[in-house]
Coordinates of C-alpha atoms in Angstrom, one line a residue:
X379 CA 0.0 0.0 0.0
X380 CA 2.7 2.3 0.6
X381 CA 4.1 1.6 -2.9
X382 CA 0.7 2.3 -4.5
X383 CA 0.7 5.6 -2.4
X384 CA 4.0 6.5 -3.3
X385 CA 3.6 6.0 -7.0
X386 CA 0.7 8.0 -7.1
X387 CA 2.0 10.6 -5.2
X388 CA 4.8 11.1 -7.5
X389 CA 2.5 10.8 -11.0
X390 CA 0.4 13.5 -9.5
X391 CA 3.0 15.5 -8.3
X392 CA 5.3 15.7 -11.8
X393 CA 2.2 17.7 -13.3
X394 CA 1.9 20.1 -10.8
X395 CA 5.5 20.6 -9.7
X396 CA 5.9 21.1 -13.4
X397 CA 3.7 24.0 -13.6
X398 CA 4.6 25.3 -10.5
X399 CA 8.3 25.6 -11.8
X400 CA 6.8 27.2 -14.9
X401 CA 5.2 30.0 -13.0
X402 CA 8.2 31.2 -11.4
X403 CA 9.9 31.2 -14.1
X404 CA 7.6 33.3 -15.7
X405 CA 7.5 35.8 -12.9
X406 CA 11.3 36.3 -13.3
X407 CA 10.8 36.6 -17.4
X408 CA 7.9 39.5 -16.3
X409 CA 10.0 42.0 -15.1
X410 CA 11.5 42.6 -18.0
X411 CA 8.6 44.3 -19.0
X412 CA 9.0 46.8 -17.3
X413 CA 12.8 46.8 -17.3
X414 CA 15.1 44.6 -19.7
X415 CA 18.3 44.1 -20.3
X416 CA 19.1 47.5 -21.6
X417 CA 17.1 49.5 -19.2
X418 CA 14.4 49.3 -21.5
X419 CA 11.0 49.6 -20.4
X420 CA 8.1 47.8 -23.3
X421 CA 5.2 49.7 -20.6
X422 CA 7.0 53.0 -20.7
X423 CA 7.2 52.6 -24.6
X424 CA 3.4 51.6 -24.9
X425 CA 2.8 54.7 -23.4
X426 CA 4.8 57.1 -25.8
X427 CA 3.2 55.3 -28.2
X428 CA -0.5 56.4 -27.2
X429 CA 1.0 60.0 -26.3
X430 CA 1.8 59.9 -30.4
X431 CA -1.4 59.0 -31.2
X432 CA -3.0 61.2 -28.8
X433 CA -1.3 64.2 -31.0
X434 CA -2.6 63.0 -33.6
X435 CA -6.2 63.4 -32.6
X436 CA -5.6 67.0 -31.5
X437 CA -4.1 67.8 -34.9
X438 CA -7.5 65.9 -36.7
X439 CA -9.4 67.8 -34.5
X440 CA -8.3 71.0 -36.4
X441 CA -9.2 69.9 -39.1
X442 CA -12.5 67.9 -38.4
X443 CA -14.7 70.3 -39.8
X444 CA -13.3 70.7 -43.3
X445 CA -13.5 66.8 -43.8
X446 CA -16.4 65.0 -41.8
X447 CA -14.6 61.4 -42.7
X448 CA -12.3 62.9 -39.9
X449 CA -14.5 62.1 -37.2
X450 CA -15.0 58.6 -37.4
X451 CA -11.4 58.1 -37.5
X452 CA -10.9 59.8 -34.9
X453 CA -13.3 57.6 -32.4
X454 CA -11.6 54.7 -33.7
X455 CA -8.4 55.9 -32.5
X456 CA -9.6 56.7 -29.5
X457 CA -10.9 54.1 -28.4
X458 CA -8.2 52.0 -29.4
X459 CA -5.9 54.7 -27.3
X460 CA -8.1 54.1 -24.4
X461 CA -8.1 50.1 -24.8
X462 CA -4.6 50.4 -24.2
X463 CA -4.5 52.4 -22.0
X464 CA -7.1 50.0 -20.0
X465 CA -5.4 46.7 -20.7
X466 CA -3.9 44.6 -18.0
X467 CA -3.1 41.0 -17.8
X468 CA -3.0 39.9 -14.4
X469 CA -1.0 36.7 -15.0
X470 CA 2.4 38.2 -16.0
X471 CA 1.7 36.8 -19.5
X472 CA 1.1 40.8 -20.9
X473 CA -0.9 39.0 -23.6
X474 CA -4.1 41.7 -23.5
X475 CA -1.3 45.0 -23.3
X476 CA 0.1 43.3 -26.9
X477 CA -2.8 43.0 -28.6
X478 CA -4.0 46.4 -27.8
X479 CA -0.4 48.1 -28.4
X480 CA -0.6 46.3 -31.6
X481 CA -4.1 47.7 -32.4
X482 CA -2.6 51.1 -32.8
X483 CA -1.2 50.9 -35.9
X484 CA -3.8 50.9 -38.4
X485 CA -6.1 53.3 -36.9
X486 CA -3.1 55.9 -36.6
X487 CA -2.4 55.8 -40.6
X488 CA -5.5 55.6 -41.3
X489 CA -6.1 59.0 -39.6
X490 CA -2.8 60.3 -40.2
X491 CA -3.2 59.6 -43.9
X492 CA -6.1 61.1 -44.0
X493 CA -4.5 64.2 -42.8
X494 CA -1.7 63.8 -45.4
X495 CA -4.7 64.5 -48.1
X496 CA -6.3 67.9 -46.8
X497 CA -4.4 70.9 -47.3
X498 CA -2.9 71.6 -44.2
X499 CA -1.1 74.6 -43.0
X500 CA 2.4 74.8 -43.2
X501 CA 3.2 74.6 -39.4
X502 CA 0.9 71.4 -39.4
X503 CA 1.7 69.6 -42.7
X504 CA 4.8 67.7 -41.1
X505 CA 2.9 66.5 -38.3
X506 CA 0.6 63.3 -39.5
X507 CA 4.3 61.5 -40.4
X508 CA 5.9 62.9 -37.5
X509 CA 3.5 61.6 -35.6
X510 CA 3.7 58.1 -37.3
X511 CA 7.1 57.4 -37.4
X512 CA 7.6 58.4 -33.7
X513 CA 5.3 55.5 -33.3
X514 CA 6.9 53.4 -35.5
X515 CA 10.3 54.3 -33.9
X516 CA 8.8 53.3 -30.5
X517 CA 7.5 50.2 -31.6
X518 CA 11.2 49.5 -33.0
X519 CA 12.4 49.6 -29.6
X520 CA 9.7 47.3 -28.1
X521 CA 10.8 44.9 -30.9
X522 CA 14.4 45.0 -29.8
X523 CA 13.7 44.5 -25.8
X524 CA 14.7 41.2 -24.2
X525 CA 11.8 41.1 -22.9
X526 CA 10.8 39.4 -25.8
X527 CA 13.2 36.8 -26.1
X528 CA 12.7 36.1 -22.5
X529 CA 9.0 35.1 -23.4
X530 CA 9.9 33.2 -26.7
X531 CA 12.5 30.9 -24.4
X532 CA 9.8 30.5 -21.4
X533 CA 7.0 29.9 -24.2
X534 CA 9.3 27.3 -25.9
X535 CA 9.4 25.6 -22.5
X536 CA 5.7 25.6 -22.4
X537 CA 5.6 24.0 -25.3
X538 CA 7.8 21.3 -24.7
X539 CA 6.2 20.2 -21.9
X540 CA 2.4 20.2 -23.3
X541 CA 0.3 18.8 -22.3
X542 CA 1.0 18.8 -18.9
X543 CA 1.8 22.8 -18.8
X544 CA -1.3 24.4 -18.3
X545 CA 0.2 27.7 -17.4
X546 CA -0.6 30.4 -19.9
X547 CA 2.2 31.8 -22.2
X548 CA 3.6 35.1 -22.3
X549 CA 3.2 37.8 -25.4
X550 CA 5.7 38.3 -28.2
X551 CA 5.7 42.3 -28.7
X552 CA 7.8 41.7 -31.7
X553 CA 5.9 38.6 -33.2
X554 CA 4.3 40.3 -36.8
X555 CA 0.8 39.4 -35.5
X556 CA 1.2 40.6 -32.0
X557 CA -2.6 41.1 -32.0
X558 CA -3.5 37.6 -32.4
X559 CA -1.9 36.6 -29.2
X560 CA -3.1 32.8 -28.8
X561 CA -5.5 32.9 -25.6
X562 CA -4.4 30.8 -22.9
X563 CA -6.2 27.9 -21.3
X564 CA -9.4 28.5 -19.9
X565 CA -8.4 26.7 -16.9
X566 CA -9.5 29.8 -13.2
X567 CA -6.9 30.3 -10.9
X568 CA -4.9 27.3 -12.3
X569 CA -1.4 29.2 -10.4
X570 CA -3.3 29.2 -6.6
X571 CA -4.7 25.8 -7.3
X572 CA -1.7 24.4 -8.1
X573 CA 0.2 25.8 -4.7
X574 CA -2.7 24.1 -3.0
X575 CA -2.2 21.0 -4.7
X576 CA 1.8 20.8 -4.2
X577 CA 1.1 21.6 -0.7
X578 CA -0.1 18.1 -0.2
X579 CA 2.9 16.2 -1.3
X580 CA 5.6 14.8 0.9
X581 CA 9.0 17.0 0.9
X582 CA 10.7 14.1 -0.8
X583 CA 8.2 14.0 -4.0
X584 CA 8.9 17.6 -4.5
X585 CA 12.9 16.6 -4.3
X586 CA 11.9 14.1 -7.0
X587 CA 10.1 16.4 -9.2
X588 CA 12.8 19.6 -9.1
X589 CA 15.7 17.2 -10.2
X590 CA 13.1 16.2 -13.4
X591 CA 13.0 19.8 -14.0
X592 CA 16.5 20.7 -13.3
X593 CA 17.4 18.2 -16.0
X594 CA 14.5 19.3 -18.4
X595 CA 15.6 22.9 -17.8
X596 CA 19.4 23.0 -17.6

């Protein structure tokens, strides 16, 4: 009997010690986010990036009543602005913050090109591509963070150890289709749950199970 125990102790331990390694790894990757390698912060980027595309609104709104398309363009990137500004994964995986960064991009040409096409005043004529390539220059440096090869090496571990990782992965802010982020698991509170659960096995299953992942790992 306490061989049966034993063995099923350790088969229900590997998953969970697994994905209990998994999230502290990924709350070491997180930080980056907020500071890389370089001193780099994606979060503080994100944000020059709306500030850009806030501009660019005040500048259409100059203009809003010599072309009435100027409007709608302008709601759209707005709200895409304020989506951003309002995103926050709670799971270190920054997954809603990329799509919504990434979301930018098309409503900002789309108004600034607009702009480009009225006859602005001189003072304002080099502003709609100002504005643009400041985002574009911004989003440049998010693509160069470590931050994102941080993710790409904990996702790659992830994916390794399917299906027993049920963790979710973290974003790619330099991936080409950052806004179709793959959603994680549906799986509630899978990080507390598996505390619990890991709580329960003896001291020397958990020895077992961080060699295994030592040796998967290292």
């Amino acid at each position: 009997m306490a061989g049966i125990f034993m063995g099923v102790a350790i088969a229900a331990s590997i998953p969970l010690g697994i994905n209990r390694s998994l999230v502290r790894v990924r709350e070491d990757a997180s930080g980056a986010f907020y500071y890389d390698q370089a001193g780099y912060s994606i979060c503080d980027g994100i944000e020059k990036r709306r500030e850009a595309a806030n501009n660019l609104i005040t500048l259409a709104r100059r203009y809003k009543d010599k072309n009435p398309e100027l409007d709608g363009l302008m709601d759209s990137l707005d709200y895409c602005v304020k989506a951003s500004e309002n995103a926050w994964s709670d799971d270190d995986t920054y997954t809603l913050e990329a799509r919504a960064n990434a979301a930018l991009d098309a409503p900002a040409q789309a108004l600034a090109t607009a702009l480009e096409n009225m006859e602005l005043s001189e003072q304002d004529r080099k502003y709609p591509a100002q504005m643009i390539n400041q985002m574009k220059s911004e989003q440049d440096k998010i693509n160069r963070s470590s931050y994102n090869e941080e993710a790409r090496n904990f996702n790659a571990k992830v994916e390794k150890l399917s299906p027993m990782a049920l963790v979710s992965p973290m974003a790619d802010f330099s991936a080409p289709a950052a806004a179709d982020v793959p959603d994680a698991p549906d799986i509630d509170d899978i990080d507390q749950r598996v505390d619990q659960w890991a709580d329960n096995v003896e001291s020397g299953v958990e020895g077992f199970v961080d060699g295994i992942m030592d040796g998967i790992f290292n």
